[in-house]
Amino acid sequence: MIMDGAIARYDWNQEPHDHLKCKECDDMIDVHLLEDDFQETVLKKYQFSVDDVEMTILGTCHKHIK
Ligand SMILES: [Zn+2]
């Protein structure tokens, strides 16, 4: 893994790294949403070997939801 300041690349052995990104305050919340067998599912279903996953879900965080 290469650590370059705030930018970190994760290989698959790390936890899949998903984000919730708030459009109101730009907060980035780390979450783990994908199933652990996600890589295997993609390989079986689409014949596609996954190296890395970066998922960002855009929305509004709890601070702005009334
Ligand atoms: Zn927010």
Coordinates of N, CA and C and ligand atoms in Angstrom, one line a residue:
M1 N 0.8 -1.2 0.0 CA 0.0 0.0 0.0 C 0.9 1.3 0.0
I2 N 0.5 2.2 -0.8 CA 1.3 3.4 -0.9 C 0.5 4.5 -0.2
M3 N 1.2 5.1 0.8 CA 0.6 6.2 1.6 C 1.2 7.5 1.1
D4 N 0.4 8.3 0.5 CA 0.8 9.6 0.0 C 0.0 10.7 0.6
G5 N 0.4 11.2 1.7 CA -0.3 12.2 2.4 C -1.7 11.7 2.8
A6 N -2.7 12.4 2.4 CA -4.1 12.1 2.7 C -4.6 11.0 1.7
I7 N -3.9 10.8 0.6 CA -4.4 9.8 -0.4 C -3.8 8.5 -0.1
A8 N -4.7 7.5 0.1 CA -4.2 6.2 0.4 C -4.9 5.2 -0.6
R9 N -4.1 4.3 -1.1 CA -4.7 3.3 -2.0 C -4.8 2.0 -1.2
Y10 N -5.8 1.3 -1.3 CA -6.0 0.1 -0.6 C -6.1 -1.1 -1.5
D11 N -5.4 -2.1 -1.2 CA -5.5 -3.3 -2.1 C -6.6 -4.2 -1.5
W12 N -7.0 -5.2 -2.2 CA -8.2 -5.9 -1.8 C -8.1 -6.6 -0.5
N13 N -6.9 -6.8 0.0 CA -6.7 -7.5 1.3 C -7.2 -6.6 2.4
Q14 N -7.2 -5.3 2.1 CA -7.8 -4.4 3.1 C -9.3 -4.4 3.1
E15 N -10.0 -3.9 4.0 CA -11.4 -3.7 4.0 C -11.8 -2.9 2.7
P16 N -12.8 -3.4 2.0 CA -13.4 -2.6 1.0 C -13.8 -1.2 1.6
H17 N -13.6 -0.2 0.8 CA -13.6 1.2 1.3 C -14.7 2.0 0.6
D18 N -15.8 2.1 1.3 CA -16.9 2.8 0.7 C -17.1 4.1 1.4
H19 N -17.7 5.1 0.8 CA -17.9 6.4 1.4 C -19.3 6.9 1.2
L20 N -19.7 7.6 2.2 CA -20.9 8.4 2.1 C -20.5 9.8 2.0
K21 N -20.8 10.5 1.0 CA -20.3 11.9 0.8 C -21.5 12.9 0.9
C22 N -21.4 13.8 1.9 CA -22.5 14.8 2.1 C -22.4 15.9 1.1
K23 N -23.4 16.2 0.4 CA -23.3 17.3 -0.6 C -23.5 18.7 0.1
E24 N -24.0 18.7 1.3 CA -24.2 19.9 2.1 C -22.9 20.4 2.7
C25 N -22.2 19.5 3.4 CA -21.0 20.0 4.2 C -19.7 19.3 3.7
D26 N -19.8 18.4 2.7 CA -18.6 17.7 2.1 C -18.0 16.7 3.1
D27 N -18.8 16.4 4.1 CA -18.3 15.3 5.0 C -18.2 14.0 4.3
M28 N -17.1 13.3 4.6 CA -16.9 12.0 4.0 C -16.9 10.9 5.1
I29 N -17.9 10.0 5.1 CA -18.0 9.0 6.1 C -17.6 7.7 5.6
D30 N -16.7 7.0 6.2 CA -16.2 5.7 5.8 C -17.2 4.6 6.2
V31 N -17.6 3.8 5.3 CA -18.6 2.7 5.6 C -18.1 1.4 4.9
H32 N -18.7 0.4 5.3 CA -18.5 -0.9 4.7 C -19.8 -1.5 4.3
L33 N -20.1 -1.3 3.0 CA -21.5 -1.7 2.5 C -21.5 -2.9 1.7
L34 N -20.4 -3.2 1.0 CA -20.4 -4.4 0.1 C -20.2 -5.6 0.9
E35 N -20.9 -6.7 0.4 CA -20.7 -8.0 1.1 C -19.3 -8.5 0.9
D36 N -18.9 -9.3 1.8 CA -17.5 -9.8 1.8 C -17.2 -10.7 0.6
D37 N -18.3 -11.3 0.0 CA -18.1 -12.1 -1.1 C -18.4 -11.4 -2.4
F38 N -18.4 -10.1 -2.4 CA -18.7 -9.2 -3.5 C -17.7 -9.6 -4.7
Q39 N -16.4 -9.7 -4.4 CA -15.4 -9.9 -5.4 C -15.8 -11.2 -6.2
E40 N -16.1 -12.2 -5.4 CA -16.5 -13.5 -6.0 C -17.7 -13.5 -6.8
T41 N -18.7 -12.7 -6.3 CA -20.0 -12.6 -7.1 C -19.8 -11.9 -8.4
V42 N -18.9 -10.9 -8.5 CA -18.7 -10.2 -9.7 C -17.9 -11.1 -10.7
L43 N -17.0 -11.9 -10.2 CA -16.2 -12.8 -11.0 C -17.1 -13.8 -11.6
K44 N -18.0 -14.4 -10.8 CA -18.9 -15.4 -11.3 C -20.0 -14.9 -12.3
K45 N -20.5 -13.7 -12.0 CA -21.6 -13.2 -12.7 C -21.2 -12.5 -14.0
Y46 N -20.0 -11.8 -14.0 CA -19.6 -11.0 -15.1 C -18.3 -11.4 -15.7
Q47 N -17.7 -12.5 -15.1 CA -16.4 -12.9 -15.6 C -15.4 -11.7 -15.5
F48 N -15.4 -11.0 -14.4 CA -14.6 -9.8 -14.2 C -13.9 -9.9 -12.9
S49 N -12.6 -9.8 -13.0 CA -11.8 -10.0 -11.8 C -11.6 -8.6 -11.1
V50 N -12.1 -8.5 -9.9 CA -12.0 -7.2 -9.2 C -10.7 -7.0 -8.5
D51 N -10.0 -5.8 -8.8 CA -8.8 -5.5 -8.1 C -9.1 -4.6 -6.9
D52 N -10.0 -3.6 -7.1 CA -10.2 -2.6 -6.1 C -11.6 -2.1 -6.3
V53 N -12.2 -1.6 -5.3 CA -13.5 -1.0 -5.3 C -13.5 0.4 -4.6
E54 N -14.0 1.3 -5.3 CA -14.2 2.6 -4.6 C -15.6 3.1 -4.9
M55 N -16.4 3.1 -3.8 CA -17.8 3.5 -4.0 C -18.1 4.7 -3.2
T56 N -18.6 5.7 -3.8 CA -19.0 6.9 -3.1 C -20.5 7.1 -3.3
I57 N -21.2 7.2 -2.2 CA -22.6 7.4 -2.2 C -22.9 8.9 -1.9
L58 N -23.5 9.6 -2.8 CA -23.7 11.0 -2.6 C -25.1 11.2 -1.9
G59 N -25.1 12.2 -1.0 CA -26.4 12.4 -0.3 C -26.3 13.5 0.7
T60 N -27.1 13.4 1.7 CA -27.1 14.4 2.8 C -26.9 13.7 4.1
C61 N -26.0 14.2 4.9 CA -25.7 13.6 6.2 C -26.7 14.0 7.3
H62 N -26.6 13.3 8.4 CA -27.6 13.4 9.5 C -27.7 14.8 10.0
K63 N -26.7 15.6 9.8 CA -26.7 17.0 10.4 C -27.8 17.9 9.7
H64 N -28.2 17.5 8.5 CA -29.1 18.3 7.7 C -30.4 17.7 7.5
I65 N -30.6 16.5 8.1 CA -31.9 15.8 8.0 C -32.7 16.2 9.2
K66 N -33.9 16.7 8.9 CA -34.7 17.1 10.1 C -35.8 16.1 10.4
Ligands
ZN1 ZN -23.4 17.1 6.0

